[in-house]
Amino acid sequence: MSIFNPKLPFHVMVKPRGPICNLDCAYCYYLHKENLYPAGEDFHISDACLETFIRDYIASQPGPEVVLSWQGGEPTLIGLDFFKRSIELQRKYLPAGWTCTHSLQTNATLLNDEWCRFFKQHHFLIGVSVDGPETIHDHYRRDKGGNSTHARVMEGIRLLQKHQVDFNILCVVNNVNAEHPLDVYRFFKDLGATWIQFIPIVEREGDGVSNRSVSPAAFGRFLTTIFAEWVRHDIGRIFVQMFEEAVAVWAGYPASLCVYKNTCGRALVLEHNGDLYSCDHFVDPPYRLGNIMERNLAEMVDSEQQRRFGRDKHDKLPRYCRQCDYLFICQGACPKDRISRTPSGEPGLNYLCEGYKSFFRYADPYLQRIAQHIRNRRPAALLMDELRRETAQAMADAGRNDPCPCGSGLKYKKCCMGKK
């Protein structure tokens, strides 16, 4: 019997200007989606398409809260009037007692006071794409003229903070910033960010991956290094999406993020012309489900084609994954990255497998302790005090050539010995 449940709530990311963007990030997987459409396409969602989507999407949701998500490309290129119209339409179709919230993913370079006042008024959650400090960020995230974008992104964040707009950080982990985990993490903390997503870049290129892609080993080190700081200093203060997901699963709750669910298919994409696709990472002809101007949205989401897409995540797992100690959290991770082979040669292994496993091995004892606190209805942050006491005692007992108890990986004499 399939474990895929077609009646679960679903989520649609709307791309009102399709793949059009004012930046030219070297690793962007979406810019080339222009090629799916004929020359001369204007890449503007029509008012009729917008109204059809909002009407059908609201009608398909269990309520009483409906979340509308806007992405791109760069969604602010559609202009503020578009989003004002979306507010009018949601009010038209929301049942009595229901509410609607919005999330918008942006590079933040086009924001101004008017945009931010609107976001605050209508309770938008803004995701800002930024990869770290200036030199690191600008390595891949440049504009169409090859110019730096970091200062403009920082100005956009400053405006969001000025108007007290809720925002989070989306950081693409690549071959460059993966080598500077604490610089990246502390930069975001210094910005005042309290919610951070780390998204690994895996670009297929020939029989392998591009040089921009993060290696499995580097991804594992990146997560482990940041987790080591987070678990000692930032529990309950900084929310790192992957860590929060892990805490929930270790505590016995289901994963909320599609990457760590045993099936997928409930996070879809609506292109500017009404085409509905199975997933943001599968906007390609084989995964086109239809067009909302021609077919009902909910019927396409629950079609056999989409059900099969969702089941495949579970059904096509290699035996190596099914026997893994961390299957309960990883679930094979994102299907788009299942491009490697297992040690026995079976296809379908996630390229980042060893990175995930190294992180889970390191984090497991800490996550078990956090989960125990949660089950006992105690604050998870108590672990930080426990670790400080344990580290102080370990420092007192450590020999010069022992691994430093701070977790740096250095010998005690080369790290914390002599420090107060």
mmCIF file of N, CA and C in Angstrom, residues 45 68 86 88 141 162 169-170 191 202 206 224 235 245 289 304-305 316 342 361 401 412:
data_model
loop_
_atom_site.group_PDB
_atom_site.id
_atom_site.type_symbol
_atom_site.label_atom_id
_atom_site.label_comp_id
_atom_site.label_asym_id
_atom_site.label_seq_id
_atom_site.Cartn_x
_atom_site.Cartn_y
_atom_site.Cartn_z
ATOM 1 N N ILE A 45 2.164 37.585 -15.655
ATOM 2 C CA ILE A 45 0.930 36.865 -15.383
ATOM 3 C C ILE A 45 -0.255 37.791 -15.646
ATOM 4 N N LEU A 68 -0.043 32.438 0.557
ATOM 5 C CA LEU A 68 0.306 32.670 -0.845
ATOM 6 C C LEU A 68 1.799 32.957 -0.933
ATOM 7 N N SER A 86 -3.544 41.443 -5.885
ATOM 8 C CA SER A 86 -3.674 40.129 -5.251
ATOM 9 C C SER A 86 -4.381 40.241 -3.906
ATOM 10 N N GLU A 88 -6.706 42.489 -3.199
ATOM 11 C CA GLU A 88 -8.119 42.677 -3.533
ATOM 12 C C GLU A 88 -8.785 41.334 -3.834
ATOM 13 N N ARG A 141 26.902 36.041 -7.050
ATOM 14 C CA ARG A 141 25.648 36.788 -7.136
ATOM 15 C C ARG A 141 25.918 38.208 -7.653
ATOM 16 N N LYS A 162 13.927 48.686 8.996
ATOM 17 C CA LYS A 162 13.376 50.004 9.309
ATOM 18 C C LYS A 162 11.861 49.946 9.458
ATOM 19 N N ILE A 169 16.607 34.636 5.921
ATOM 20 C CA ILE A 169 17.741 34.556 4.994
ATOM 21 C C ILE A 169 17.728 33.217 4.272
ATOM 22 N N LEU A 170 17.880 33.265 2.957
ATOM 23 C CA LEU A 170 18.107 32.053 2.174
ATOM 24 C C LEU A 170 19.529 32.126 1.629
ATOM 25 N N LEU A 191 23.631 40.579 11.158
ATOM 26 C CA LEU A 191 22.596 41.292 10.413
ATOM 27 C C LEU A 191 21.304 41.415 11.209
ATOM 28 N N VAL A 202 23.745 21.885 -6.140
ATOM 29 C CA VAL A 202 24.241 20.697 -6.833
ATOM 30 C C VAL A 202 23.842 20.856 -8.293
ATOM 31 N N GLY A 206 27.601 17.216 -17.309
ATOM 32 C CA GLY A 206 28.135 15.999 -17.899
ATOM 33 C C GLY A 206 27.812 14.803 -17.025
ATOM 34 N N THR A 224 28.085 20.936 10.168
ATOM 35 C CA THR A 224 28.583 20.530 11.474
ATOM 36 C C THR A 224 29.208 21.694 12.217
ATOM 37 N N ILE A 235 20.481 28.220 20.578
ATOM 38 C CA ILE A 235 19.198 27.506 20.623
ATOM 39 C C ILE A 235 18.116 28.452 21.130
ATOM 40 N N GLU A 245 14.221 21.323 11.720
ATOM 41 C CA GLU A 245 13.612 20.104 11.195
ATOM 42 C C GLU A 245 14.163 18.882 11.922
ATOM 43 N N LEU A 289 1.867 19.646 -15.460
ATOM 44 C CA LEU A 289 0.610 18.975 -15.130
ATOM 45 C C LEU A 289 -0.567 19.520 -15.927
ATOM 46 N N GLU A 304 -2.993 11.427 -11.197
ATOM 47 C CA GLU A 304 -2.113 10.269 -11.081
ATOM 48 C C GLU A 304 -0.675 10.642 -11.415
ATOM 49 N N GLN A 305 -0.491 11.558 -12.350
ATOM 50 C CA GLN A 305 0.863 11.990 -12.701
ATOM 51 C C GLN A 305 1.579 12.583 -11.491
ATOM 52 N N LYS A 316 11.570 4.803 -5.094
ATOM 53 C CA LYS A 316 12.813 4.622 -5.835
ATOM 54 C C LYS A 316 14.060 4.736 -4.967
ATOM 55 N N THR A 342 25.235 4.000 -5.214
ATOM 56 C CA THR A 342 25.604 3.431 -3.922
ATOM 57 C C THR A 342 26.917 2.666 -4.050
ATOM 58 N N ARG A 361 25.638 12.241 12.187
ATOM 59 C CA ARG A 361 26.441 11.523 13.177
ATOM 60 C C ARG A 361 26.908 12.477 14.274
ATOM 61 N N ASN A 401 47.758 17.583 24.578
ATOM 62 C CA ASN A 401 47.622 17.002 23.246
ATOM 63 C C ASN A 401 46.260 16.353 22.994
ATOM 64 N N TYR A 412 44.186 20.707 22.232
ATOM 65 C CA TYR A 412 43.905 21.660 23.308
ATOM 66 C C TYR A 412 44.979 22.751 23.371
#
